[in-house]
Short mmCIF file of C-alpha atoms in Angstrom, two decimals:
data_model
loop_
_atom_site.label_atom_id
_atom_site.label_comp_id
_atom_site.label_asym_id
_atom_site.label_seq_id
_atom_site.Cartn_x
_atom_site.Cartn_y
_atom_site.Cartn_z
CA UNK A 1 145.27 83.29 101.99
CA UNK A 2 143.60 80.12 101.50
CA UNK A 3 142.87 79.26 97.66
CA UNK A 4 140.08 77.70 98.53
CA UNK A 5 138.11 80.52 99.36
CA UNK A 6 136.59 82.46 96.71
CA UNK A 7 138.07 85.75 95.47
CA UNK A 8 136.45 88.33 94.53
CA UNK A 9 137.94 92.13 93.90
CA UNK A 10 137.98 94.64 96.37
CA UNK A 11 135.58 97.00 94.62
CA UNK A 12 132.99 94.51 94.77
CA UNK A 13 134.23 93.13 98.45
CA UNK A 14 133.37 97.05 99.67
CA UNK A 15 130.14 97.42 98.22
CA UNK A 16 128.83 94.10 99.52
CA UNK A 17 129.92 95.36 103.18
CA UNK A 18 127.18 98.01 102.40
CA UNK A 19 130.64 100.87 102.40
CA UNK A 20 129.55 102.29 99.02
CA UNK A 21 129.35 101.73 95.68
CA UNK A 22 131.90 99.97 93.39
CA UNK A 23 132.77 103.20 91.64
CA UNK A 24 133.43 104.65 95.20
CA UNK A 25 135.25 101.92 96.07
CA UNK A 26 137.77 102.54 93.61
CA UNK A 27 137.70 106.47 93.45
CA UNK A 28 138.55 105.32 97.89
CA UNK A 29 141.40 102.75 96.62
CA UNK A 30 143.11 105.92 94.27
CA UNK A 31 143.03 107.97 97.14
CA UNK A 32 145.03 105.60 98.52
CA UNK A 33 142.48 104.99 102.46
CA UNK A 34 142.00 101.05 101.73
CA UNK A 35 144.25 98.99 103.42
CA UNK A 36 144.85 95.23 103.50
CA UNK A 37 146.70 93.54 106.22
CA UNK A 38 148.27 96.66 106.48
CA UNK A 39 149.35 97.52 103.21
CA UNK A 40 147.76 100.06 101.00
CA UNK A 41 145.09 98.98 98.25
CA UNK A 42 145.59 99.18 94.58
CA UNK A 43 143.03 99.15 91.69
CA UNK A 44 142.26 95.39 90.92
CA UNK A 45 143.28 93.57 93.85
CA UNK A 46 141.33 90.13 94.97
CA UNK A 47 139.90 89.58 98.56
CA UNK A 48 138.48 86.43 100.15
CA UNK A 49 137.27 88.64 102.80
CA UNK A 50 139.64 86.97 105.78
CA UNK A 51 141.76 90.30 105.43
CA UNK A 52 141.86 92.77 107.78
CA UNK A 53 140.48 95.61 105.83
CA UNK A 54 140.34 99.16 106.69
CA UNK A 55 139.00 102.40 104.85
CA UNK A 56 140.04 105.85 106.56
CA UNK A 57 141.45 103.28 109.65
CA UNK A 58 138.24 101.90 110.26
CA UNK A 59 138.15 98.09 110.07
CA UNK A 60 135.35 96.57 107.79
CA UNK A 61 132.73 94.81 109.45
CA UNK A 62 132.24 92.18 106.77
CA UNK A 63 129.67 91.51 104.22
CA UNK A 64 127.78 88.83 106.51
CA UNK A 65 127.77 90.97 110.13
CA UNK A 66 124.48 92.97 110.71
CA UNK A 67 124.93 95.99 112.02
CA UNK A 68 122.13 98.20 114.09
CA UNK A 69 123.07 101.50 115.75
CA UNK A 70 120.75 103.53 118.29
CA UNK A 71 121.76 106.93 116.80
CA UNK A 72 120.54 110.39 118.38
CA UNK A 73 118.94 112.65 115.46
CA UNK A 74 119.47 115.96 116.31
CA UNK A 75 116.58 118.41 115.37
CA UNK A 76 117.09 119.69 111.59
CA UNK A 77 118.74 116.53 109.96
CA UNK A 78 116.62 115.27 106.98
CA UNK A 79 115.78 111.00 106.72
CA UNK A 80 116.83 110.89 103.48
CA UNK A 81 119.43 109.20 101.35
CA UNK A 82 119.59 112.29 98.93
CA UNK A 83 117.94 115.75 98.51
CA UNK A 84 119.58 118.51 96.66
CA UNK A 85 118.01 121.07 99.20
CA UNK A 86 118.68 119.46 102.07
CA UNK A 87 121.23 120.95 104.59
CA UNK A 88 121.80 118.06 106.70
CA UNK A 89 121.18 114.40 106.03
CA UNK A 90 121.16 111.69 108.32
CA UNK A 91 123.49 109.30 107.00
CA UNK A 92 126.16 111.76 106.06
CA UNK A 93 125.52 112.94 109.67
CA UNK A 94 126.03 109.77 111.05
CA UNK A 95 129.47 109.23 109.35
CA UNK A 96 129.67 105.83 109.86
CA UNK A 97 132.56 103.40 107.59
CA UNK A 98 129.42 100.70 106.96
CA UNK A 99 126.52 101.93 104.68
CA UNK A 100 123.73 102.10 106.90
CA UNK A 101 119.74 103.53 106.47
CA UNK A 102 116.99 104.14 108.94
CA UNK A 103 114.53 101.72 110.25
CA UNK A 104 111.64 104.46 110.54
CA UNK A 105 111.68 108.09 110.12
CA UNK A 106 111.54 111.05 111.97
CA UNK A 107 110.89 114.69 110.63
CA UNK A 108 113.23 117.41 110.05
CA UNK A 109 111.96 119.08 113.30
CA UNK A 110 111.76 116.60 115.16
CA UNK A 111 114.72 114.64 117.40
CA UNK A 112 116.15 111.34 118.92
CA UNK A 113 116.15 107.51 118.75
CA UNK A 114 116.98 106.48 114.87
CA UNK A 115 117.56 102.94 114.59
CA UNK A 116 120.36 102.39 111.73
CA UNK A 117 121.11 99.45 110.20
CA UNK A 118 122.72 97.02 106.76
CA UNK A 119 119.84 94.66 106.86
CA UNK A 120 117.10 95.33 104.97
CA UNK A 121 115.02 92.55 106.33
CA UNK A 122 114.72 93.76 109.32
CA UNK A 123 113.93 97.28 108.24
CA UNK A 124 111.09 95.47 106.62
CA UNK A 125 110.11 93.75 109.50
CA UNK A 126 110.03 97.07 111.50
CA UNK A 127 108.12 98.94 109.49
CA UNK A 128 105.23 96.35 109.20
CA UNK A 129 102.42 98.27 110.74
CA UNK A 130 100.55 94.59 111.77
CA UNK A 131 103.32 94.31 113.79
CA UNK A 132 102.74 97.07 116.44
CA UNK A 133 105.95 97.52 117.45
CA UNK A 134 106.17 100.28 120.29
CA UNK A 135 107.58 103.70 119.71
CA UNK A 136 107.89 105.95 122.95
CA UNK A 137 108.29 110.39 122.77
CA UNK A 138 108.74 112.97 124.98
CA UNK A 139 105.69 115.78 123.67
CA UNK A 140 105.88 119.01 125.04
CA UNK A 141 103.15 121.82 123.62
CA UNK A 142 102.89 125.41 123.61
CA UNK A 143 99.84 125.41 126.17
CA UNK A 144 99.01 123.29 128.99
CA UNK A 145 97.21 120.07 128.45
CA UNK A 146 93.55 119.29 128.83
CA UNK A 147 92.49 116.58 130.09
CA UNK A 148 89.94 115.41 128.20
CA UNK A 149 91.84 116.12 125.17
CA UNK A 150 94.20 113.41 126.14
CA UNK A 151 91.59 110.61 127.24
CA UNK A 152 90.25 111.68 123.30
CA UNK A 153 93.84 111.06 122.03
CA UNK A 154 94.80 108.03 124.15
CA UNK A 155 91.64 106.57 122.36
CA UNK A 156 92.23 107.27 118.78
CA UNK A 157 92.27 110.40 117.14
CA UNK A 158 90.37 110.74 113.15
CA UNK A 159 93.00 112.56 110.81
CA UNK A 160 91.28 113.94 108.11
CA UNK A 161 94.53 114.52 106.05
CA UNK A 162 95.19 111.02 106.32
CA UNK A 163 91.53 109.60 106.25
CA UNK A 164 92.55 107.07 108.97
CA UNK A 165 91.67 107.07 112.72
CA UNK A 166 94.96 106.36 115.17
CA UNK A 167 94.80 103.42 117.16
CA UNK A 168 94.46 103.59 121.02
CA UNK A 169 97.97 104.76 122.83
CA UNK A 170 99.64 105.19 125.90
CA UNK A 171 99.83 108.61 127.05
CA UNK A 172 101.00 110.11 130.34
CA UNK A 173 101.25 113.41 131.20
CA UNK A 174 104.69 114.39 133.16
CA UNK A 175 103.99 118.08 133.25
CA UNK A 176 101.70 120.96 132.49
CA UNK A 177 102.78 120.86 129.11
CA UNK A 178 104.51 117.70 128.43
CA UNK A 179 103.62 114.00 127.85
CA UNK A 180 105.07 111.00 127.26
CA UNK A 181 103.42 108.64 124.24
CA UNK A 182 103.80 105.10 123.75
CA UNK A 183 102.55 104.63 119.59
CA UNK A 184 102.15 101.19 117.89
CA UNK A 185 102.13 102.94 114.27
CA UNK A 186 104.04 105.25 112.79
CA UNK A 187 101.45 107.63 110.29
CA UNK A 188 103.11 110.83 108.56
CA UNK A 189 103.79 113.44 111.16
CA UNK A 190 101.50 111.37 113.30
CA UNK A 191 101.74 113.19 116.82
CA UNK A 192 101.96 116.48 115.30
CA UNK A 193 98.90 115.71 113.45
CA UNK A 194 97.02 114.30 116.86
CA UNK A 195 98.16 117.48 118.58
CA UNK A 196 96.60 119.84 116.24
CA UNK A 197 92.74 118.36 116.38
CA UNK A 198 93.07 118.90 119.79
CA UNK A 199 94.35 122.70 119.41
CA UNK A 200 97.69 122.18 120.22
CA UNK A 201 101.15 123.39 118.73
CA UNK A 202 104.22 121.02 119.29
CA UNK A 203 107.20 122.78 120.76
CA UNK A 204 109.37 119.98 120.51
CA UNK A 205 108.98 115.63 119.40
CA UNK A 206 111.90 113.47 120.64
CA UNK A 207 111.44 110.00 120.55
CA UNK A 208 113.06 107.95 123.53
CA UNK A 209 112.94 104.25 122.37
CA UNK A 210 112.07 102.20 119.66
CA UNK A 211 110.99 98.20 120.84
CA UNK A 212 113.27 97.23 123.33
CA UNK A 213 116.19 100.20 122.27
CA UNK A 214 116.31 103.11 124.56
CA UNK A 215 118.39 106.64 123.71
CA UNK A 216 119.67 106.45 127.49
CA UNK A 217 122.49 108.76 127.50
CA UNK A 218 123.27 109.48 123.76
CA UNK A 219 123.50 113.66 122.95
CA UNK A 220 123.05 115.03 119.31
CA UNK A 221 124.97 113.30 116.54
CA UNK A 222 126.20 110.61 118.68
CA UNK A 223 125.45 107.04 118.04
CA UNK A 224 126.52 103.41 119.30
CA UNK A 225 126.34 100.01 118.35
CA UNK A 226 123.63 97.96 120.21
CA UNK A 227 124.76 95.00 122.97
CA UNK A 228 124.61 91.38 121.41
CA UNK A 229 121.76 90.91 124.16
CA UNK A 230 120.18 93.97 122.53
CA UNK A 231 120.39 92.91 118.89
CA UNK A 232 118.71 89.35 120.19
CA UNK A 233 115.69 90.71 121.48
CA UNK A 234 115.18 93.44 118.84
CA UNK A 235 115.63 90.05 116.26
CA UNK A 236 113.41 88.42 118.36
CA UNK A 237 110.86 90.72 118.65
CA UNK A 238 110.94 91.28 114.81
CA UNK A 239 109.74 87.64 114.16
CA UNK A 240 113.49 86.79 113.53
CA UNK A 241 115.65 83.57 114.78
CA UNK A 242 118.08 85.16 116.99
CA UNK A 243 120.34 82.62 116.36
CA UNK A 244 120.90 84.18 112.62
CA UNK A 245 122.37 87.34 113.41
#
């Protein structure tokens, strides 16, 4: 260890990395699942950081890497970081040894593409509005679509609940009752909402990509970590210097 690089304890080293807080950094340490270099973790150690740390076995990412995950939201998992009544939340779900949130929502009903991610700034940058970033789904209804129902919702639908009008989308229609949207906003319960001026019940919502991130061939509850060529163009696209990841 060189003594030239600052210390700091492991506690604090943990809760930086986004793992949890300080006190359950040390309730982790008692139980005796942090490691460093190998050996096991006790209560007021110092870290620089250079370590090779692990908690359960999993080796820590590091305070500085950003971490984004295309993650698969099955259909009855909450977006929230706590609710008493909720069954199923997404980032206990997700299980993953990095504290990560969700870079847009998607109902309890609804399923697919969640982006996940440690850096707040881009979470910010994603949920700007202004910037119209693209958000694709899969719709399928309980009746068979209209025609002129869509050419109304591909131009922008008024939602009284919301006193807003949606802006223009991309919609195709890849079956009698299914459709697949392109959005550049993300309203509460949006499609659902579009759906029902038209008279029409949403079987099921998944969402397929989200920018330049696809689901491809992720099932329920199953994530991964995006491609470095990946995580530059969703930086890029985000207004961000690539070169800072």
């Amino acid at each position: 260890m060189e003594k030239d690089m600052e210390e700091i304890r492991l506690n604090k080293y943990l809760a930086s990395c986004g793992i949890c807080s300080r006190r359950d950094a040390d309730k982790l340490i008692e139980q005796g699942v942090v490691t460093v270099d190998g050996i096991r973790a006790v209560q007021g150690m110092k870290v620089t950081g250079q370590e090779e740390i692990r908690v359960r076995g999993k080796k820590t990412a590091g305070r500085d890497k950003k971490v984004v995950l295309a993650y698969y939201k099955p259909r009855g998992v909450v977006c929230t970081q706590r609710d008493a009544h909720a069954q199923k939340i997404v980032t206990e779900e997700l299980n993953y040894p990095i504290r990560v949130t969700y870079a847009g929502r998607l109902d309890k009903d609804s399923e697919g593409l969640l982006l996940m991610t440690n850096d707040g700034a881009l979470i910010e940058a994603m949920m700007r509005g202004v910037n119209r970033h693209e958000k694709e789904y899969i719709v399928k209804v309980t009746e068979e679509w209209n025609e002129e129902a869509l050419t109304r919702m591909r131009q922008g639908i008024y939602l009284e609940e919301l006193d807003t009008t949606t802006r223009p989308c991309e919609i195709e229609r890849i079956g009698p009752k299914t459709i697949r949207m392109v959005l550049t906003q993300g309203l509460n319960r949006q499609i659902r909402r579009m759906c029902a001026t038209q008279g029409y019940e949403v079987f099921s919502l998944k969402r397929t990509r989200v920018i330049n991130i696809g689901i491809e061939n992720l099932k329920p509850g199953e994530y991964r970590e995006l491609t470095s060529d990946e995580m530059k163009r969703l930086y890029e696209q985000c207004g961000f210097d690539s070169r800072d990841i």
